[in-house]
GROMACS .gro file of C-alpha atoms in nm:
model
  136
    1MET     CA    1 -19.002  -0.077   0.985
    2SER     CA    2 -18.738  -0.349   1.040
    3ASP     CA    3 -18.747  -0.598   1.314
    4PRO     CA    4 -18.461  -0.527   1.562
    5GLN     CA    5 -18.455  -0.906   1.662
    6ASN     CA    6 -18.362  -0.995   1.290
    7ALA     CA    7 -18.140  -0.688   1.218
    8GLN     CA    8 -17.802  -0.783   1.060
    9HIS     CA    9 -17.487  -0.616   1.154
   10PRO     CA   10 -17.227  -0.778   0.924
   11ASN     CA   11 -16.901  -0.618   1.057
   12ASP     CA   12 -16.992  -0.450   1.370
   13GLY     CA   13 -16.943  -0.729   1.620
   14PRO     CA   14 -17.191  -0.894   1.845
   15VAL     CA   15 -17.535  -0.731   1.906
   16PHE     CA   16 -17.728  -0.789   2.235
   17HIS     CA   17 -18.093  -0.739   2.268
   18GLY     CA   18 -18.163  -0.724   2.641
   19SER     CA   19 -17.948  -0.662   2.947
   20VAL     CA   20 -17.599  -0.812   2.975
   21SER     CA   21 -17.403  -0.800   3.292
   22ARG     CA   22 -17.096  -0.964   3.457
   23SER     CA   23 -16.994  -1.097   3.101
   24GLN     CA   24 -16.678  -1.076   2.893
   25PHE     CA   25 -16.659  -1.075   2.524
   26ALA     CA   26 -16.382  -1.086   2.268
   27TRP     CA   27 -16.409  -1.108   1.896
   28GLY     CA   28 -16.176  -1.058   1.597
   29ASN     CA   29 -15.876  -1.162   1.822
   30GLU     CA   30 -15.627  -1.430   1.736
   31THR     CA   31 -15.574  -1.483   2.100
   32VAL     CA   32 -15.728  -1.333   2.415
   33THR     CA   33 -15.678  -1.359   2.792
   34GLN     CA   34 -15.956  -1.247   3.007
   35ASN     CA   35 -15.991  -1.230   3.390
   36GLN     CA   36 -16.271  -1.136   3.620
   37GLN     CA   37 -16.235  -1.031   3.976
   38SER     CA   38 -16.509  -1.125   4.207
   39ASP     CA   39 -16.583  -0.908   4.502
   40THR     CA   40 -16.771  -1.185   4.690
   41THR     CA   41 -16.709  -1.241   5.056
   42VAL     CA   42 -16.431  -1.473   5.151
   43ALA     CA   43 -16.501  -1.735   5.434
   44PRO     CA   44 -16.332  -1.634   5.763
   45GLY     CA   45 -15.984  -1.767   5.788
   46TYR     CA   46 -15.931  -1.798   5.417
   47GLU     CA   47 -15.858  -1.426   5.341
   48ALA     CA   48 -15.490  -1.467   5.291
   49LEU     CA   49 -15.535  -1.766   5.066
   50ALA     CA   50 -15.793  -1.567   4.851
   51GLU     CA   51 -15.548  -1.294   4.811
   52ARG     CA   52 -15.264  -1.528   4.701
   53VAL     CA   53 -15.482  -1.705   4.452
   54ARG     CA   54 -15.625  -1.387   4.312
   55GLU     CA   55 -15.269  -1.255   4.271
   56LEU     CA   56 -15.166  -1.576   4.100
   57LEU     CA   57 -15.456  -1.543   3.860
   58ARG     CA   58 -15.361  -1.186   3.781
   59GLN     CA   59 -15.000  -1.279   3.706
   60LEU     CA   60 -15.073  -1.615   3.532
   61PRO     CA   61 -15.128  -1.460   3.179
   62GLN     CA   62 -14.778  -1.305   3.179
   63ALA     CA   63 -14.601  -1.599   3.342
   64GLY     CA   64 -14.507  -1.760   3.008
   65LEU     CA   65 -14.663  -2.100   3.096
   66PRO     CA   66 -14.751  -2.338   2.812
   67ASP     CA   67 -15.130  -2.314   2.720
   68GLN     CA   68 -15.236  -2.639   2.887
   69ASP     CA   69 -15.050  -2.561   3.208
   70ARG     CA   70 -15.193  -2.221   3.226
   71GLU     CA   71 -15.546  -2.350   3.160
   72ASP     CA   72 -15.505  -2.619   3.430
   73ALA     CA   73 -15.364  -2.359   3.685
   74THR     CA   74 -15.652  -2.121   3.604
   75ALA     CA   75 -15.917  -2.387   3.652
   76ALA     CA   76 -15.768  -2.497   3.981
   77ALA     CA   77 -15.722  -2.145   4.102
   78GLU     CA   78 -16.086  -2.061   4.021
   79GLU     CA   79 -16.210  -2.371   4.193
   80VAL     CA   80 -16.032  -2.273   4.516
   81LEU     CA   81 -16.190  -1.920   4.499
   82ALA     CA   82 -16.534  -2.056   4.416
   83GLU     CA   83 -16.514  -2.290   4.725
   84ILE     CA   84 -16.391  -2.021   4.972
   85THR     CA   85 -16.628  -1.763   4.857
   86ARG     CA   86 -16.945  -1.966   4.839
   87PRO     CA   87 -17.232  -1.904   5.096
   88GLU     CA   88 -17.232  -2.246   5.241
   89PRO     CA   89 -16.952  -2.366   5.472
   90VAL     CA   90 -16.617  -2.427   5.313
   91GLU     CA   91 -16.550  -2.788   5.238
   92GLU     CA   92 -16.192  -2.815   5.340
   93GLY     CA   93 -16.147  -3.137   5.134
   94ARG     CA   94 -16.235  -2.953   4.816
   95VAL     CA   95 -16.000  -2.665   4.885
   96ARG     CA   96 -15.706  -2.908   4.965
   97ARG     CA   97 -15.775  -3.107   4.632
   98ALA     CA   98 -15.801  -2.773   4.432
   99LEU     CA   99 -15.478  -2.664   4.582
  100THR     CA  100 -15.313  -2.993   4.512
  101THR     CA  101 -15.428  -2.965   4.149
  102LEU     CA  102 -15.294  -2.603   4.138
  103ARG     CA  103 -14.957  -2.697   4.278
  104GLY     CA  104 -14.949  -2.986   4.044
  105ALA     CA  105 -15.014  -2.769   3.743
  106LEU     CA  106 -14.731  -2.535   3.855
  107ALA     CA  107 -14.476  -2.810   3.948
  108PRO     CA  108 -14.367  -2.908   3.590
  109VAL     CA  109 -14.306  -2.550   3.526
  110ALA     CA  110 -14.130  -2.481   3.854
  111THR     CA  111 -13.888  -2.778   3.796
  112GLY     CA  112 -13.831  -2.709   3.431
  113VAL     CA  113 -13.988  -3.020   3.318
  114ALA     CA  114 -14.266  -2.851   3.119
  115ALA     CA  115 -14.181  -2.805   2.754
  116GLY     CA  116 -14.157  -2.437   2.662
  117ALA     CA  117 -14.117  -2.315   3.025
  118THR     CA  118 -13.899  -2.008   3.037
  119MET     CA  119 -13.665  -1.942   3.320
  120GLY     CA  120 -13.893  -1.656   3.410
  121ALA     CA  121 -14.177  -1.887   3.416
  122GLN     CA  122 -13.988  -2.133   3.643
  123GLU     CA  123 -13.901  -1.870   3.898
  124TRP     CA  124 -14.258  -1.733   3.904
  125ALA     CA  125 -14.403  -2.096   3.947
  126LEU     CA  126 -14.167  -2.164   4.225
  127ALA     CA  127 -14.265  -1.833   4.406
  128ALA     CA  128 -14.642  -1.907   4.343
  129MET     CA  129 -14.609  -2.269   4.482
  130GLY     CA  130 -14.430  -2.121   4.778
  131GLY     CA  131 -14.708  -1.892   4.851
  132LEU     CA  132 -14.956  -2.187   4.848
  133THR     CA  133 -14.748  -2.407   5.083
  134GLY     CA  134 -14.915  -2.466   5.397
  135ALA     CA  135 -15.245  -2.329   5.266
  136GLY     CA  136 -15.538  -2.573   5.273
   0.00000   0.00000   0.00000
């Protein structure tokens, strides 16, 4: 009888022994974009911001941003969501800093300074930044 812990599956992809939850996997891809939506509770007063940031994250992969700008924007947006959905009271300074970083990641695209930014990406970044203005 073979040991399932040492079983080999050469071309079938990953094998998991035990429970796997709230995880994302990709293999055999040249590129991949993955998103997760968290159903955690948003701190009171931050509901509109959470919706704007979640929408930004949903649209980000199709926005045509250069890789580094997309990664920076994603990290900042996820930081905003993490702060406003954590069980402890929201640290407004952290939210402001993350929003500043997020707007900063979008600004070069919105102004056309970012290399490889298409006109569609510029318009999208301008609209996204407008939705974040006054937030935080």
